[in-house]
Tab-separated table of C-alpha atoms in Angstrom:
chain	number	residue	atom	x	y	z
A	1	MET	CA	-11.739	136.544	88.150
A	2	LEU	CA	-10.688	138.029	84.846
A	3	SER	CA	-8.432	141.062	84.542
A	4	PHE	CA	-11.066	143.291	82.907
A	5	GLN	CA	-14.598	144.429	83.599
A	6	PRO	CA	-17.354	144.229	80.952
A	7	LYS	CA	-18.229	147.494	79.246
A	8	CYS	CA	-20.387	148.156	76.188
A	9	TRP	CA	-22.130	151.437	75.439
A	10	SER	CA	-22.761	150.738	71.755
A	11	GLU	CA	-22.812	148.111	69.019
A	12	HIS	CA	-19.956	149.691	67.068
A	13	GLY	CA	-17.243	150.745	69.519
A	14	GLU	CA	-13.784	149.211	69.204
A	15	LEU	CA	-14.087	145.594	70.282
A	16	LYS	CA	-11.497	144.409	72.798
A	17	VAL	CA	-12.966	141.199	74.263
A	18	VAL	CA	-15.611	138.863	72.843
A	19	MET	CA	-17.031	135.465	73.754
A	20	LEU	CA	-17.002	132.804	71.051
A	21	THR	CA	-17.857	129.124	71.452
A	22	PRO	CA	-17.375	126.285	68.935
A	23	PRO	CA	-20.318	124.323	67.543
A	24	SER	CA	-21.553	120.974	68.789
A	25	LYS	CA	-20.106	117.595	67.814
A	26	LEU	CA	-23.528	116.323	66.717
A	27	ASP	CA	-24.457	116.468	63.043
A	28	VAL	CA	-27.995	117.453	62.099
A	29	PRO	CA	-28.237	114.850	59.347
A	30	ASP	CA	-31.416	115.610	57.381
A	31	LEU	CA	-34.095	118.225	56.790
A	32	LYS	CA	-36.666	116.471	58.997
A	33	THR	CA	-34.288	116.562	61.965
A	34	ALA	CA	-33.393	120.168	61.201
A	35	GLU	CA	-37.047	121.150	61.238
A	36	ASP	CA	-37.630	119.267	64.488
A	37	VAL	CA	-34.832	121.193	66.232
A	38	GLN	CA	-35.956	124.480	64.622
A	39	TRP	CA	-32.992	124.788	62.261
A	40	GLY	CA	-33.149	125.805	58.638
A	41	ASN	CA	-31.093	122.997	57.102
A	42	PRO	CA	-29.011	119.918	57.935
A	43	VAL	CA	-25.533	120.697	59.270
A	44	ASN	CA	-22.252	118.827	58.937
A	45	GLN	CA	-20.369	119.662	62.106
A	46	GLU	CA	-16.940	118.980	60.605
A	47	ILE	CA	-17.577	121.783	58.105
A	48	ALA	CA	-19.180	123.899	60.845
A	49	HIS	CA	-15.997	123.608	62.922
A	50	GLU	CA	-13.953	124.719	59.899
A	51	ASN	CA	-16.253	127.756	59.592
A	52	HIS	CA	-15.816	128.494	63.277
A	53	ALA	CA	-12.027	128.317	62.998
A	54	GLU	CA	-12.136	130.854	60.144
A	55	LEU	CA	-14.412	133.153	62.143
A	56	LYS	CA	-12.154	132.920	65.181
A	57	ALA	CA	-9.020	133.580	63.130
A	58	ALA	CA	-10.568	136.672	61.506
A	59	ILE	CA	-11.416	138.141	64.915
A	60	GLU	CA	-8.028	137.346	66.442
A	61	ALA	CA	-6.288	138.885	63.422
A	62	GLU	CA	-7.785	142.224	64.502
A	63	GLY	CA	-6.113	141.939	67.914
A	64	ILE	CA	-9.316	141.047	69.777
A	65	LYS	CA	-9.221	138.737	72.801
A	66	ILE	CA	-11.558	135.730	72.589
A	67	LEU	CA	-13.030	133.950	75.614
A	68	ASP	CA	-14.694	130.528	75.464
A	69	TYR	CA	-16.605	129.539	78.595
A	70	THR	CA	-16.675	125.853	77.535
A	71	GLU	CA	-12.930	125.612	78.134
A	72	GLU	CA	-13.598	125.982	81.865
A	73	LEU	CA	-16.362	123.399	82.185
A	74	SER	CA	-15.888	120.199	84.158
A	75	GLU	CA	-15.474	117.002	82.166
A	76	ARG	CA	-19.063	115.982	82.841
A	77	ASP	CA	-20.432	119.383	81.855
A	78	ARG	CA	-18.237	119.466	78.771
A	79	GLN	CA	-19.658	116.134	77.587
A	80	LEU	CA	-23.135	117.630	77.787
A	81	SER	CA	-22.076	120.929	76.234
A	82	GLU	CA	-20.583	119.237	73.178
A	83	GLN	CA	-24.032	117.815	72.392
A	84	LEU	CA	-25.881	121.144	72.648
A	85	ILE	CA	-26.344	122.095	69.015
A	86	ASN	CA	-27.177	125.767	69.672
A	87	ARG	CA	-24.300	126.502	72.019
A	88	PHE	CA	-22.343	128.559	69.476
A	89	PHE	CA	-25.136	131.176	69.439
A	90	VAL	CA	-23.626	132.901	72.482
A	91	ARG	CA	-25.167	136.325	71.819
A	92	ASP	CA	-28.343	135.276	73.600
A	93	LEU	CA	-26.687	134.217	76.856
A	94	ALA	CA	-25.913	137.630	78.377
A	95	CYS	CA	-25.450	141.286	77.501
A	96	ALA	CA	-23.107	144.000	78.719
A	97	PHE	CA	-25.233	147.090	79.326
A	98	GLY	CA	-22.791	149.887	80.007
A	99	GLU	CA	-20.695	148.524	82.867
A	100	ILE	CA	-22.967	145.733	84.083
A	101	LEU	CA	-23.529	142.265	82.625
A	102	LEU	CA	-27.053	140.849	82.705
A	103	PRO	CA	-27.737	137.149	82.137
A	104	GLY	CA	-30.438	136.038	79.748
A	105	GLU	CA	-32.987	133.268	80.001
A	106	ALA	CA	-33.656	130.748	77.247
A	107	GLY	CA	-36.865	131.195	75.291
A	108	ILE	CA	-36.988	127.445	74.591
A	109	SER	CA	-36.151	124.647	77.004
A	110	MET	CA	-33.581	122.875	74.790
A	111	ARG	CA	-31.274	125.884	75.158
A	112	ARG	CA	-31.522	126.124	78.937
A	113	PRO	CA	-28.427	123.985	79.778
A	114	GLU	CA	-26.038	126.302	77.938
A	115	TYR	CA	-27.445	129.312	79.803
A	116	VAL	CA	-26.901	127.587	83.146
A	117	GLN	CA	-23.397	126.432	82.252
A	118	SER	CA	-22.230	129.763	80.856
A	119	HIS	CA	-23.707	131.779	83.716
A	120	LEU	CA	-21.903	129.703	86.327
A	121	ILE	CA	-18.615	130.368	84.533
A	122	MET	CA	-19.377	134.090	84.180
A	123	GLU	CA	-20.159	134.200	87.880
A	124	LYS	CA	-16.562	133.057	88.481
A	125	TRP	CA	-15.182	135.544	85.957
A	126	PHE	CA	-16.875	138.687	87.295
A	127	SER	CA	-17.870	140.173	90.629
A	128	ASN	CA	-21.469	140.222	91.860
A	129	ASP	CA	-21.504	143.995	91.387
A	130	VAL	CA	-20.941	143.493	87.652
A	131	PHE	CA	-22.622	140.202	86.770
A	132	LYS	CA	-26.185	140.490	88.070
A	133	LEU	CA	-27.061	136.801	88.128
A	134	ARG	CA	-29.072	136.535	91.327
A	135	GLU	CA	-31.194	139.580	90.545
A	136	ASN	CA	-32.643	137.922	87.452
A	137	ASN	CA	-34.214	134.841	89.012
A	138	ASP	CA	-37.692	135.949	87.937
A	139	VAL	CA	-36.814	136.443	84.261
A	140	LYS	CA	-38.774	133.998	82.079
A	141	ALA	CA	-37.555	134.553	78.514
A	142	LEU	CA	-34.853	137.026	77.556
A	143	GLU	CA	-32.545	136.298	74.625
A	144	TYR	CA	-30.166	139.103	73.763
A	145	GLY	CA	-30.394	138.700	70.014
A	146	ASP	CA	-33.484	140.807	70.718
A	147	VAL	CA	-31.420	143.736	72.026
A	148	LEU	CA	-29.499	146.545	70.350
A	149	ILE	CA	-27.551	149.064	72.427
A	150	LEU	CA	-28.005	152.184	70.312
A	151	ASN	CA	-25.867	154.535	72.425
A	152	LYS	CA	-25.389	155.671	76.017
A	153	ASP	CA	-28.960	156.926	76.086
A	154	ALA	CA	-31.086	154.240	74.457
A	155	VAL	CA	-31.628	150.494	74.213
A	156	PHE	CA	-33.848	148.910	71.537
A	157	ILE	CA	-35.594	145.635	72.476
A	158	ASN	CA	-37.930	143.279	70.628
A	159	VAL	CA	-40.513	141.267	72.526
A	160	GLY	CA	-41.510	138.286	70.437
A	161	ILE	CA	-40.894	134.565	70.186
A	162	ARG	CA	-37.887	134.436	72.513
A	163	THR	CA	-38.176	137.518	74.757
A	164	SER	CA	-41.195	138.313	76.904
A	165	ILE	CA	-42.499	141.741	77.830
A	166	GLU	CA	-42.610	140.524	81.450
A	167	SER	CA	-38.852	139.922	81.318
A	168	VAL	CA	-38.201	143.399	79.971
A	169	GLU	CA	-40.313	144.816	82.785
A	170	ARG	CA	-38.200	142.799	85.219
A	171	VAL	CA	-34.835	144.187	84.010
A	172	LYS	CA	-35.768	147.726	82.954
A	173	ASP	CA	-34.852	149.330	86.283
A	174	GLN	CA	-31.381	147.784	86.060
A	175	LEU	CA	-30.944	149.353	82.614
A	176	PHE	CA	-31.917	152.770	83.929
A	177	GLU	CA	-29.562	152.321	86.887
A	178	ALA	CA	-26.797	151.389	84.419
A	179	GLY	CA	-27.186	154.845	82.858
A	180	PHE	CA	-29.612	154.496	79.945
A	181	SER	CA	-32.463	156.985	79.801
A	182	GLU	CA	-34.795	155.304	77.294
A	183	ILE	CA	-35.851	151.802	76.328
A	184	GLY	CA	-37.629	151.358	73.009
A	185	ILE	CA	-39.778	148.219	72.876
A	186	ILE	CA	-41.008	146.828	69.565
A	187	ASP	CA	-43.185	143.745	68.990
A	188	LEU	CA	-42.258	142.117	65.674
A	189	PRO	CA	-44.012	139.261	63.831
A	190	ARG	CA	-43.452	135.835	65.332
A	191	ARG	CA	-41.842	133.942	62.453
A	192	SER	CA	-38.590	132.057	61.928
A	193	ASP	CA	-37.176	134.873	59.778
A	194	THR	CA	-37.980	137.442	62.482
A	195	LEU	CA	-36.818	135.320	65.430
A	196	HIS	CA	-34.738	138.084	67.020
A	197	LEU	CA	-34.398	141.832	66.546
A	198	ASP	CA	-30.951	141.373	64.972
A	199	MET	CA	-32.542	139.393	62.145
A	200	ASN	CA	-34.530	142.520	61.276
A	201	CYS	CA	-32.158	145.422	61.874
A	202	ASN	CA	-28.592	146.102	62.941
A	203	VAL	CA	-26.382	149.029	63.871
A	204	ALA	CA	-23.773	149.781	61.191
A	205	GLY	CA	-22.082	152.759	62.838
A	206	ASN	CA	-22.687	155.595	65.267
A	207	ASP	CA	-25.292	157.175	62.997
A	208	LEU	CA	-26.584	154.410	60.705
A	209	LEU	CA	-28.917	151.479	61.203
A	210	VAL	CA	-29.712	148.901	58.510
A	211	ALA	CA	-33.284	147.594	58.657
A	212	LYS	CA	-35.862	145.623	56.742
A	213	SER	CA	-38.270	148.122	55.235
A	214	TYR	CA	-41.384	146.725	56.930
A	215	LEU	CA	-40.165	147.969	60.331
A	216	ARG	CA	-41.192	151.510	59.390
A	217	TYR	CA	-44.820	150.454	59.953
A	218	PHE	CA	-44.308	149.376	63.568
A	219	PRO	CA	-44.725	151.582	66.639
A	220	VAL	CA	-42.214	151.598	69.474
A	221	ASN	CA	-43.213	151.840	73.113
A	222	VAL	CA	-40.693	154.318	74.547
A	223	ILE	CA	-40.286	154.012	78.289
A	224	THR	CA	-38.245	156.084	80.732
A	225	LYS	CA	-38.062	155.882	84.516
A	226	ASP	CA	-41.278	157.890	84.790
A	227	THR	CA	-43.073	157.855	81.426
A	228	SER	CA	-44.401	155.613	78.673
A	229	ARG	CA	-45.448	156.695	75.198
A	230	PHE	CA	-45.505	155.489	71.588
A	231	GLU	CA	-43.732	156.707	68.471
A	232	MET	CA	-42.945	155.139	65.121
A	233	THR	CA	-39.722	153.195	64.610
A	234	GLU	CA	-38.028	155.713	62.317
A	235	ARG	CA	-38.850	158.599	64.627
A	236	PHE	CA	-37.400	156.733	67.623
A	237	LEU	CA	-34.193	155.884	65.760
A	238	THR	CA	-33.637	159.285	64.139
A	239	ARG	CA	-34.242	161.030	67.448
A	240	HIS	CA	-31.284	159.048	68.769
A	241	GLY	CA	-29.078	160.086	65.872
A	242	PHE	CA	-29.549	157.217	63.425
A	243	GLU	CA	-30.296	157.401	59.758
A	244	VAL	CA	-32.110	154.236	58.682
A	245	TYR	CA	-31.010	152.391	55.549
A	246	TRP	CA	-34.241	150.634	54.590
A	247	LEU	CA	-33.746	147.359	52.700
A	248	THR	CA	-36.546	146.050	50.501
A	249	GLU	CA	-34.575	143.055	49.234
A	250	TYR	CA	-32.289	141.028	51.472
A	251	ASP	CA	-31.105	137.612	52.548
A	252	THR	CA	-32.008	137.823	56.223
A	253	ILE	CA	-29.110	136.147	58.008
A	254	PRO	CA	-26.036	137.161	55.983
A	255	ASP	CA	-27.257	140.661	55.077
A	256	ILE	CA	-28.641	141.756	58.451
A	257	ASN	CA	-26.702	139.719	61.011
A	258	PHE	CA	-23.250	141.293	60.588
A	259	PHE	CA	-20.924	142.288	63.437
A	260	ASN	CA	-19.006	145.515	64.109
A	261	LEU	CA	-15.365	145.050	65.109
A	262	ASN	CA	-14.757	148.806	65.422
A	263	PRO	CA	-16.293	152.015	64.019
A	264	GLU	CA	-14.718	151.406	60.610
A	265	THR	CA	-14.767	147.609	60.297
A	266	ILE	CA	-17.652	145.177	59.796
A	267	LEU	CA	-17.312	141.399	59.916
A	268	LEU	CA	-19.841	139.706	57.655
A	269	SER	CA	-20.685	136.484	55.883
A	270	LYS	CA	-19.308	135.698	52.440
A	271	LYS	CA	-22.940	135.180	51.436
A	272	ALA	CA	-23.832	138.785	52.274
A	273	HIS	CA	-24.672	141.154	49.427
A	274	LYS	CA	-21.734	143.412	50.206
A	275	GLN	CA	-22.261	145.663	47.198
A	276	MET	CA	-25.857	146.316	48.244
A	277	LEU	CA	-24.642	147.437	51.665
A	278	LYS	CA	-21.923	149.577	50.106
A	279	GLU	CA	-24.519	151.421	48.035
A	280	HIS	CA	-25.200	153.536	51.107
A	281	PRO	CA	-22.732	156.460	51.223
A	282	LYS	CA	-21.980	155.928	54.914
A	283	LEU	CA	-20.915	152.340	54.225
A	284	LYS	CA	-18.796	152.914	51.112
A	285	LYS	CA	-15.605	153.574	53.053
A	286	LYS	CA	-16.123	150.875	55.652
A	287	LYS	CA	-13.727	147.946	55.773
A	288	PHE	CA	-15.642	144.710	55.193
A	289	ILE	CA	-14.038	141.473	56.345
A	290	GLU	CA	-15.769	138.461	54.820
A	291	VAL	CA	-15.704	135.010	56.409
A	292	GLU	CA	-17.125	131.666	55.344
A	293	VAL	CA	-19.832	130.753	57.850
A	294	THR	CA	-22.399	129.138	55.549
A	295	GLU	CA	-22.548	125.866	57.464
A	296	LEU	CA	-22.965	127.683	60.778
A	297	GLU	CA	-25.702	129.910	59.336
A	298	LYS	CA	-27.790	126.812	58.580
A	299	GLY	CA	-28.521	126.741	62.308
A	300	GLY	CA	-30.678	129.826	61.860
A	301	GLY	CA	-28.348	132.628	62.947
A	302	GLY	CA	-25.457	134.708	61.692
A	303	ILE	CA	-22.182	136.190	62.868
A	304	ARG	CA	-23.786	138.576	65.360
A	305	CYS	CA	-25.625	135.624	66.914
A	306	MET	CA	-22.292	133.810	67.312
A	307	THR	CA	-20.486	136.624	69.144
A	308	LEU	CA	-20.993	138.120	72.606
A	309	PRO	CA	-19.137	141.430	73.077
A	310	LEU	CA	-17.838	141.872	76.608
A	311	LEU	CA	-15.630	144.928	76.219
A	312	ARG	CA	-15.868	147.776	73.707
A	313	GLU	CA	-13.983	151.071	73.875
A	314	ASP	CA	-16.067	154.007	72.639
């Protein structure tokens, strides 16, 4: 077992431990293949590995410990893993809710092997009291790119292409037992550019959330242990202390899918419109660390998708 226990009560607390996994060894050689595997563009894995090395170096430079579950796979499992083109999108595999770690379940079958492999390693890393693997056998589709931990009170979840409402119903009691009092459930359009919640909005601090402007038109089903009601997205977020920075123009992956290293530092793609983000007064004084991840982003996800926080200090 590892020498720490998972803990995350927010998306912006000081990051201490994160999971990061390198990309596959298989190129995606042309647009037809990319479309068939649900990627945006062809990918040269040699360049993708260079991007990954830069991402890893930027995180380590901030004193953050990086774990890679693939380093502990058997030789046979490693041979399979190195051919799984989505394996570097580790965000979806599990999520630390407070002081428990819940496994996810792949929304598409081609991603299922990496979930199985990573969960078996995490089961070795953490005790059964922390990593709730066996309690989630009935979960059908639950990818944690669809989850934002707003604060110690509230979790925001999208049910859409990759996460089912039945799965949220299955895990909601565990979230309440972990200490959260509300779960906000939104149902966003089922398109490639709205694949996960973190391609539509993202926490940028303890009191600011960046979001595509169309989200203001969507209701949120707010559930507690005993009640269920609806309120609009902005009302739900502001009630939990967040101002919303509505974006009307954006490049989905680099602009929305950034990653908080601590309350003052955001890691983002070199393709992100940094000046647009800095137009908001609460972001002007933030430290922005830019990394080249263009080749990795062609797989359809950004830096947040590539990182799984395991320990944050709030």
